[in-house]
PDB file of C-alpha atoms in Angstrom:
ATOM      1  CA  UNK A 990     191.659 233.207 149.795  1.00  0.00           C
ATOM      2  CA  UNK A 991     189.577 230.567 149.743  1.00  0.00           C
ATOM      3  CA  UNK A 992     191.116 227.619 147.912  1.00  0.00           C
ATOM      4  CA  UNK A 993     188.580 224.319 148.384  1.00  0.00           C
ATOM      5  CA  UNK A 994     185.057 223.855 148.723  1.00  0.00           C
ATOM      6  CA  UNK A 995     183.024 221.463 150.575  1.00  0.00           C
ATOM      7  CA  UNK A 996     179.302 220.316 149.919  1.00  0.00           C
ATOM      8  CA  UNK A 997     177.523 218.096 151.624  1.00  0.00           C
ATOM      9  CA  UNK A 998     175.138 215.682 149.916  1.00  0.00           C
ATOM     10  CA  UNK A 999     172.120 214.895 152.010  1.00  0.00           C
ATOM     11  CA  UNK A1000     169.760 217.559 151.631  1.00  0.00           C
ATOM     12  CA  UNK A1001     171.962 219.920 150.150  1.00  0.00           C
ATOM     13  CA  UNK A1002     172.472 218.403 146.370  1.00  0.00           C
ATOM     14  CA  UNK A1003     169.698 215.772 146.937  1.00  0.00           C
ATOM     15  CA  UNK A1004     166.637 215.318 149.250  1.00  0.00           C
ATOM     16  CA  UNK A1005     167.120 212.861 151.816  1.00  0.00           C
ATOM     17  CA  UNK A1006     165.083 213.758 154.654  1.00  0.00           C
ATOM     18  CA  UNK A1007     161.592 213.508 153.174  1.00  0.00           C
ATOM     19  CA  UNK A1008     162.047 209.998 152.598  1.00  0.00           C
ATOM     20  CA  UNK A1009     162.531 209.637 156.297  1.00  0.00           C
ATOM     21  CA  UNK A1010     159.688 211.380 156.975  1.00  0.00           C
ATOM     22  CA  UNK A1011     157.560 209.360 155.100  1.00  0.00           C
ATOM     23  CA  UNK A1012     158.815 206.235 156.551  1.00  0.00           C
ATOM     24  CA  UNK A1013     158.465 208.002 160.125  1.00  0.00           C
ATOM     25  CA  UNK A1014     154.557 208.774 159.031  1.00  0.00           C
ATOM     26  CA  UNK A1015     154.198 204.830 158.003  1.00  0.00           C
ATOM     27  CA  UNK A1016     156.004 203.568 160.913  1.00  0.00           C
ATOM     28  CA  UNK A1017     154.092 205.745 163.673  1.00  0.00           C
ATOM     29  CA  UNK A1018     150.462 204.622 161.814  1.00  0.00           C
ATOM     30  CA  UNK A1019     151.065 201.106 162.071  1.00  0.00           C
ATOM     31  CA  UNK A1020     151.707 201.665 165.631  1.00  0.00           C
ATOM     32  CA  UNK A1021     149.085 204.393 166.797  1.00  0.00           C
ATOM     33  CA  UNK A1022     146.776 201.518 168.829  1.00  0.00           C
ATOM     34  CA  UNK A1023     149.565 201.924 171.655  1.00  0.00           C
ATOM     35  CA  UNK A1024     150.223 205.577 171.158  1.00  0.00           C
ATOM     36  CA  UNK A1025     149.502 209.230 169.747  1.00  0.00           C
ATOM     37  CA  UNK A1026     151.301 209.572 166.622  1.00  0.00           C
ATOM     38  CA  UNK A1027     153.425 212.768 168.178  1.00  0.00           C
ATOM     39  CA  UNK A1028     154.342 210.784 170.951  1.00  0.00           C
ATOM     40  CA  UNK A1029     155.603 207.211 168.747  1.00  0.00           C
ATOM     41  CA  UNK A1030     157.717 209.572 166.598  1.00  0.00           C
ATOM     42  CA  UNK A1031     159.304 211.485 170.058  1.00  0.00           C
ATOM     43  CA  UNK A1032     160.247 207.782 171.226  1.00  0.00           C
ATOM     44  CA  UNK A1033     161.919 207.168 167.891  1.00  0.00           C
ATOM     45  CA  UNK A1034     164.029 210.062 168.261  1.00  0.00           C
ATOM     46  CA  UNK A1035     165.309 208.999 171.700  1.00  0.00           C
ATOM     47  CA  UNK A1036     165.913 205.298 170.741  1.00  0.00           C
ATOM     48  CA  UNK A1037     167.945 207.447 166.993  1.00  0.00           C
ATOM     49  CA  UNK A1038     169.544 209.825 169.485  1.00  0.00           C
ATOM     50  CA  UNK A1039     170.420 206.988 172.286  1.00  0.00           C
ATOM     51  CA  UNK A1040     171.828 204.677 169.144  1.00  0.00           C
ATOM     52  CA  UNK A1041     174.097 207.027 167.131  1.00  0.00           C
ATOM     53  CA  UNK A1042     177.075 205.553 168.733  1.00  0.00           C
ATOM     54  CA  UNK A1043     176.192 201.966 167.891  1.00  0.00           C
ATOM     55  CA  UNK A1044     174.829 202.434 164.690  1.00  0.00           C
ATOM     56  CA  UNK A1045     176.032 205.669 163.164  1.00  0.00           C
ATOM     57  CA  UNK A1046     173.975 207.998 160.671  1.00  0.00           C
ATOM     58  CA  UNK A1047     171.938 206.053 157.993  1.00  0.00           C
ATOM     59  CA  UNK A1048     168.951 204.416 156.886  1.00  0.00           C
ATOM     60  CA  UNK A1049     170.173 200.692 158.743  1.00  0.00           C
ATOM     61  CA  UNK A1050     170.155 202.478 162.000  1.00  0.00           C
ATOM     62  CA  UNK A1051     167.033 204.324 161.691  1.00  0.00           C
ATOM     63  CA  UNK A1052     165.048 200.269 160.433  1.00  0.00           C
ATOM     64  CA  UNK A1053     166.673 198.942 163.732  1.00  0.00           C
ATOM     65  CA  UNK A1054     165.917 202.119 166.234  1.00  0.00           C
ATOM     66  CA  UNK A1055     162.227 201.774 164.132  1.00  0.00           C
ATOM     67  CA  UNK A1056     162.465 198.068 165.133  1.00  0.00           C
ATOM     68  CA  UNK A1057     163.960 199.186 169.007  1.00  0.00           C
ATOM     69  CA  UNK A1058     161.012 201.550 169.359  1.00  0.00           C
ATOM     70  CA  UNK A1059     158.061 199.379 167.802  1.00  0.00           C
ATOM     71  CA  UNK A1060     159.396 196.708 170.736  1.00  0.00           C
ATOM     72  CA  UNK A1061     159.258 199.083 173.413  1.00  0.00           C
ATOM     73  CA  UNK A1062     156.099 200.600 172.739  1.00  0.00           C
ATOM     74  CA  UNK A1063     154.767 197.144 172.902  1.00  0.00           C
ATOM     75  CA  UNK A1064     156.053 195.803 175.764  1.00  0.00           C
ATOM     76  CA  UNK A1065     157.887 192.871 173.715  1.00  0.00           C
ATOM     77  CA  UNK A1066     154.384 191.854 171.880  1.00  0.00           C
ATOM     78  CA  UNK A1067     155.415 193.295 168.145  1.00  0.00           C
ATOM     79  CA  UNK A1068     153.753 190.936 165.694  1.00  0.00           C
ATOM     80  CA  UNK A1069     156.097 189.335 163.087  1.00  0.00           C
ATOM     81  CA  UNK A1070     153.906 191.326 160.447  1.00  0.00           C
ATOM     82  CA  UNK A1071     154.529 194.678 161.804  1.00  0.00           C
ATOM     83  CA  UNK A1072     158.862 193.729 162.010  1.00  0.00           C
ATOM     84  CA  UNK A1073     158.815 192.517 158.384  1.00  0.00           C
ATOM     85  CA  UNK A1074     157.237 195.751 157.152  1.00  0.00           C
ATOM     86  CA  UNK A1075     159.540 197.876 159.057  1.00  0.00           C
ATOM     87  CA  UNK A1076     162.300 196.069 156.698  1.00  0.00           C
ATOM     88  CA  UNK A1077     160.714 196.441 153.687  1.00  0.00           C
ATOM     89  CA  UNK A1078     160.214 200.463 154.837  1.00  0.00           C
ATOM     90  CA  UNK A1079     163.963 200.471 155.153  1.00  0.00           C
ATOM     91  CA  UNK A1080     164.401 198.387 151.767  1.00  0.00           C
ATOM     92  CA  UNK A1081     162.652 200.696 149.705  1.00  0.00           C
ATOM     93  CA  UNK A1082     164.552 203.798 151.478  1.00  0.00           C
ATOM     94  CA  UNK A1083     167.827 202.207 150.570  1.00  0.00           C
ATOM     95  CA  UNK A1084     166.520 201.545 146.946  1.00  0.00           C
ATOM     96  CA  UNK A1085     164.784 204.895 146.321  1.00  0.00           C
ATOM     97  CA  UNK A1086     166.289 206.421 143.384  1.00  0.00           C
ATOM     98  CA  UNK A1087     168.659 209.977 144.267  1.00  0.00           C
ATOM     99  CA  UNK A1088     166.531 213.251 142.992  1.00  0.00           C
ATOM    100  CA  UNK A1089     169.126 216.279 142.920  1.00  0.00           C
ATOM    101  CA  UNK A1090     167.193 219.588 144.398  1.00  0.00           C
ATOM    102  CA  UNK A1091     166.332 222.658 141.812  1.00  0.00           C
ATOM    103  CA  UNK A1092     169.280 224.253 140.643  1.00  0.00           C
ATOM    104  CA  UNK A1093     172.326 221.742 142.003  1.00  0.00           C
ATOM    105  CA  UNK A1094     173.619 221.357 138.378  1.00  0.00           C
ATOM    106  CA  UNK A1095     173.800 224.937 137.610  1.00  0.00           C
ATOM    107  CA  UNK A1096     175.170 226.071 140.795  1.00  0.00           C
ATOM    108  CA  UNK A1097     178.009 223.059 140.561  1.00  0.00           C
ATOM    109  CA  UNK A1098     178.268 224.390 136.647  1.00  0.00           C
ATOM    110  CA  UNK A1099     179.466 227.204 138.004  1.00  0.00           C
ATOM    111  CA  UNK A1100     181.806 226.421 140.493  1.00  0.00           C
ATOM    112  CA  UNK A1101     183.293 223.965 138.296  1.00  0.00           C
ATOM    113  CA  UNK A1102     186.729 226.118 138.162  1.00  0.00           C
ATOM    114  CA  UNK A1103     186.632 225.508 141.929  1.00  0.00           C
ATOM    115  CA  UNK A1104     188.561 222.664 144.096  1.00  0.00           C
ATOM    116  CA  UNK A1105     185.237 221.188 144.680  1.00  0.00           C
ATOM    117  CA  UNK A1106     184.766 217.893 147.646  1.00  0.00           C
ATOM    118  CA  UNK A1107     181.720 216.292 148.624  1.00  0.00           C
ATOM    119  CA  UNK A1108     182.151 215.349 152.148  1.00  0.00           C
ATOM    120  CA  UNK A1109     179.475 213.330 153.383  1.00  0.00           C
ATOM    121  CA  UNK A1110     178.384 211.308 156.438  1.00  0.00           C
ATOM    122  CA  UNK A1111     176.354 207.713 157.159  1.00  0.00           C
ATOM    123  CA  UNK A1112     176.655 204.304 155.895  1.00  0.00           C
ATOM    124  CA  UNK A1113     179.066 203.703 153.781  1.00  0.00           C
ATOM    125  CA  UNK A1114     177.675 201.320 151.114  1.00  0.00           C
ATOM    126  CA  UNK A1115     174.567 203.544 151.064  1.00  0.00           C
ATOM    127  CA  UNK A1116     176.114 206.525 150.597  1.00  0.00           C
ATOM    128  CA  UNK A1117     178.305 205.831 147.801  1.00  0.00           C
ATOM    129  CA  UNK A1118     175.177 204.082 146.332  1.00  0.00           C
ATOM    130  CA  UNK A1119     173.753 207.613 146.132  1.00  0.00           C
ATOM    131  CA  UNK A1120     176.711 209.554 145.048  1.00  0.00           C
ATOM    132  CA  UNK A1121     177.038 206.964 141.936  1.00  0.00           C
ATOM    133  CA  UNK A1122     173.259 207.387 141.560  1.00  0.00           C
ATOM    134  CA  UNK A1123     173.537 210.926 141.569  1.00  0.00           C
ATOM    135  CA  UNK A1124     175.636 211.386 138.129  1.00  0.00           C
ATOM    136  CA  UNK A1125     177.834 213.964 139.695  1.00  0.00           C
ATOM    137  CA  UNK A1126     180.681 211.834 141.293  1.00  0.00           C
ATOM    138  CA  UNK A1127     183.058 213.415 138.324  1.00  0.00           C
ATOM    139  CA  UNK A1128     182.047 217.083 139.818  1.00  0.00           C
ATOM    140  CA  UNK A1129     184.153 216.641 142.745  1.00  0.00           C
ATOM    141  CA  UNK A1130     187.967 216.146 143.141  1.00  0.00           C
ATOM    142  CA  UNK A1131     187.241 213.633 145.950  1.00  0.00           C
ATOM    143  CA  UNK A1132     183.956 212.149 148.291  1.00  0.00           C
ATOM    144  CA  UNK A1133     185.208 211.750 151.383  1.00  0.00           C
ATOM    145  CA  UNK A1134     182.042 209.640 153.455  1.00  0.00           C
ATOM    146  CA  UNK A1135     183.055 210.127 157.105  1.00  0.00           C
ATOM    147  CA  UNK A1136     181.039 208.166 160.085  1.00  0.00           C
ATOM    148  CA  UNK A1137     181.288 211.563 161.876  1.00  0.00           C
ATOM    149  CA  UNK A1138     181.521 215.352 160.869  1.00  0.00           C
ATOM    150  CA  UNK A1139     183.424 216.461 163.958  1.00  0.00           C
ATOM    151  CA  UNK A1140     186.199 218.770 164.126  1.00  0.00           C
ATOM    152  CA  UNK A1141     188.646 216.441 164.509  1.00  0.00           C
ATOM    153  CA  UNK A1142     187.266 214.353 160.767  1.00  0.00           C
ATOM    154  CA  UNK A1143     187.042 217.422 159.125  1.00  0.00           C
ATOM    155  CA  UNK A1144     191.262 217.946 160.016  1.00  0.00           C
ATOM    156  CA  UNK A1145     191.993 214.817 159.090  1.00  0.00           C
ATOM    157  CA  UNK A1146     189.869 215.548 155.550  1.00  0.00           C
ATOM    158  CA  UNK A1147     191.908 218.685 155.290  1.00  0.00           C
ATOM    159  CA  UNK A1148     195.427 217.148 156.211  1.00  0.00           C
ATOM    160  CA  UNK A1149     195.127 214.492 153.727  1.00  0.00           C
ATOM    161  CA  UNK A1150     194.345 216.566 151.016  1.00  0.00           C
ATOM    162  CA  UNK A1151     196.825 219.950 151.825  1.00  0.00           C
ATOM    163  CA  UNK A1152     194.547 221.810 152.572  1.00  0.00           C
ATOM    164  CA  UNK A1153     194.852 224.730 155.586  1.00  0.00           C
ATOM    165  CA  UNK A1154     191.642 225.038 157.062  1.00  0.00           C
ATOM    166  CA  UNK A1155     191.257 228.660 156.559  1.00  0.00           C
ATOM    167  CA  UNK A1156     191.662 228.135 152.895  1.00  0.00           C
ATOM    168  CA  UNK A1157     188.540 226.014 153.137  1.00  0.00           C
ATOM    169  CA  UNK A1158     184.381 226.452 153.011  1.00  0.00           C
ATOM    170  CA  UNK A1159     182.554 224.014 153.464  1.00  0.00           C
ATOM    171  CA  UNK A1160     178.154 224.323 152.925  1.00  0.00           C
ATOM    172  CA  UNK A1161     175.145 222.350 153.716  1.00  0.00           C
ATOM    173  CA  UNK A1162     171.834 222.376 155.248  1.00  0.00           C
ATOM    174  CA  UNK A1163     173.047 221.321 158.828  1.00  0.00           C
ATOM    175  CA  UNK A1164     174.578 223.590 161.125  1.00  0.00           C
ATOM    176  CA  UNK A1165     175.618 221.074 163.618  1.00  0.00           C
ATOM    177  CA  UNK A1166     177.831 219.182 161.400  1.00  0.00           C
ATOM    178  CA  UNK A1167     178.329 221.150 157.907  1.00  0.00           C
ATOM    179  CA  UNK A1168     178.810 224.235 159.482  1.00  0.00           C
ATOM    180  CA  UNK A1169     179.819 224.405 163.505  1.00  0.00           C
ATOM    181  CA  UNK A1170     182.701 221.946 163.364  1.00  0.00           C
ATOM    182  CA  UNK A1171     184.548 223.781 160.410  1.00  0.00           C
ATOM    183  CA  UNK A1172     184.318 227.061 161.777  1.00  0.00           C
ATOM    184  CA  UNK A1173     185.899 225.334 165.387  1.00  0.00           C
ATOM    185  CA  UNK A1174     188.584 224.976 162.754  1.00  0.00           C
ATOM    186  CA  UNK A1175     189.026 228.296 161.645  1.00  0.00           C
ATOM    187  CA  UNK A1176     187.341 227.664 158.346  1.00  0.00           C
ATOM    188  CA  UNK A1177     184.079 229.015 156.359  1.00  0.00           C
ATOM    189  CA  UNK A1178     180.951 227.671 157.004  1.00  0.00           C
ATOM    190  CA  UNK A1179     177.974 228.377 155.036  1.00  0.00           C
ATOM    191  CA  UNK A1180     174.363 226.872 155.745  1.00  0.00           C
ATOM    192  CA  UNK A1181     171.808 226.192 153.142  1.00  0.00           C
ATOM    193  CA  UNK A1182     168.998 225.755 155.210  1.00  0.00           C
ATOM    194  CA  UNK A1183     166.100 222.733 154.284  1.00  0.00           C
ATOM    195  CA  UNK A1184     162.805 223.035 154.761  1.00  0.00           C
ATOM    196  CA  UNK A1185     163.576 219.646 156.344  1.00  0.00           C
ATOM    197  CA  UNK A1186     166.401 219.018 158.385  1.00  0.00           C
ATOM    198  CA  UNK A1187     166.605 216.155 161.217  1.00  0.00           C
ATOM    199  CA  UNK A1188     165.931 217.719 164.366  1.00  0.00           C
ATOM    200  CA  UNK A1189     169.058 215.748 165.502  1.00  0.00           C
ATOM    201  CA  UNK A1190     171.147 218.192 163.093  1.00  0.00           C
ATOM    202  CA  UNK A1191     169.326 221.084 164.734  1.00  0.00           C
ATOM    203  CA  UNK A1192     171.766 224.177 166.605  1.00  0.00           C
ATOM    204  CA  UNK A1193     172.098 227.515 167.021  1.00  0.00           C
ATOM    205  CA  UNK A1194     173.379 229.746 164.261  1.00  0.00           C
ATOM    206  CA  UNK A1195     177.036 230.718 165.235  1.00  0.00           C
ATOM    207  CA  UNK A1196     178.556 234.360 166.057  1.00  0.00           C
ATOM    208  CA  UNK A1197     181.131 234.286 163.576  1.00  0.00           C
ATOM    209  CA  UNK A1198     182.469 236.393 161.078  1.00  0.00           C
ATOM    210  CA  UNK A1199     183.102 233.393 158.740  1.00  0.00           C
ATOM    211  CA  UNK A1200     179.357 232.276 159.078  1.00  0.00           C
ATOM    212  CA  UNK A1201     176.996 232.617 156.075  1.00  0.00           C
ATOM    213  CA  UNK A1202     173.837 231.581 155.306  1.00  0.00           C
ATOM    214  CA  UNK A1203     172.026 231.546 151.834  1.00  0.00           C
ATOM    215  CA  UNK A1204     169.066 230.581 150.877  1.00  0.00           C
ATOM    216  CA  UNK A1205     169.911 227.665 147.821  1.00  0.00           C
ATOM    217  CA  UNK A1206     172.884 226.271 146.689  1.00  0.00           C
ATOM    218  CA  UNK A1207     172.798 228.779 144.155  1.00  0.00           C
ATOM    219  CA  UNK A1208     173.590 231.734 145.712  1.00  0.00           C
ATOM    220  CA  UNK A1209     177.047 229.783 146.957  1.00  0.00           C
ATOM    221  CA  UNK A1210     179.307 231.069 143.283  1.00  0.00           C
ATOM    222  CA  UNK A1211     177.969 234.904 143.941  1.00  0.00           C
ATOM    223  CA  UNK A1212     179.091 234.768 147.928  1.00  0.00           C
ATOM    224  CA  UNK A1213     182.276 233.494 146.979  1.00  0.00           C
ATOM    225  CA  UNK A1214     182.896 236.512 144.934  1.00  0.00           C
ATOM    226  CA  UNK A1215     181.810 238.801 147.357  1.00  0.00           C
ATOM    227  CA  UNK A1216     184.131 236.686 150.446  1.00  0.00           C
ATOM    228  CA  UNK A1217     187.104 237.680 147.378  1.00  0.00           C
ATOM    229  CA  UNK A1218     186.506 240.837 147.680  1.00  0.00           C
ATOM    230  CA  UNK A1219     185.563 241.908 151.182  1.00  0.00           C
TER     231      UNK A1219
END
């Protein structure tokens, strides 16, 4: 029986990664006189990739790896022009207002007589920013915002709240950390694929009998029924 349900937030209940695409686009443009476009936005991946542990998951990491990269890529001869406007790219990310995807409030309308979490990940401040924005703070019994979505934070989530991990589903649009790490624990995981997902989020579907995968959020109350009754 499944007895609590996770969602992520990112690209799951809002969009998320289209903003940082559109900053990527920007950033890579301003800088195409010292490379191809493709090749500026495989750099910034690296210097993301390469800075996870200092920085963590979030907009303030991805201004300074922008900042990192635009450095590199220049051999230290960045303009001060070209540093301010990466800030103001990552001041307007971190003040862009939260848009919820088609059908969040009806699918959460329904699974209102569920234990219902939103377990996110990223930077703090900014993150509950966007689950105040969002109007649906009062949906969930608790928002847990984690720095990592390992195995080992999703226990911890679990053991705090009473929850034994094969009670529990969690869903969301990445596999590597909505998905992966709660299966490892013996729970559900469901993906809700994007049609943009960080390619740092990217993995291979897993072979397990508690994997699903639906197409929108809104498909999530009718596989519950049909988990019930398997």
């Amino acid at each position: 029986m499944i007895r609590a349900i996770g969602l992520d937030a990112d690209d799951t209940l809002w969009e998320n990664e289209s903003f940082f695409r559109l900053t990527e686009e920007e950033f890579c443009a301003m800088l195409s006189v010292h490379a191809e476009p493709g090749d500026i936005a495989a750099r910034l991946v690296d210097v993301e990739r390469a800075n996870l542990e200092r920085y963590g998951y979030g907009i303030k990491g991805f201004m300074l790896s922008m900042v990192e990269t635009a450095i590199q890529l220049t051999d230290g001869a960045v303009d001060g022009r070209t540093i301010h406007r990466i800030l103001e790219l990552g001041q307007e990310m971190l003040a862009h207002p939260v848009n919820l995807l088609p059908g969040v409030e009806d699918a959460l309308d329904r699974l209102s007589g569920h234990r219902l979490m939103l377990i996110t990940k990223g930077d703090l401040m900014d993150q509950e920013r966007k689950v105040a924005a969002s109007g649906l703070a009062e949906r969930f019994a608790s928002v847990e915002i984690l720095a990592e979505k390992s195995p080992e934070a999703y226990a911890r989530v679990l053991a705090a709240q009473g929850i034994v991990p094969e009670t529990f589903l969690m869903a969301g649009n990445s596999l590597k950390s909505d998905v992966i790490p709660v299966i490892e624990l013996g729970g559900w995981g469901v993906h809700v694929p994007h049609e943009m997902t960080w390619v740092l989020e990217h993995a291979e579907e897993p072979e397990d009998p508690r994997f699903r995968r639906i197409a929108t959020l809104a498909e999530l109350p009718d596989l519950l029924d049909r988990i019930r009754t398997a």
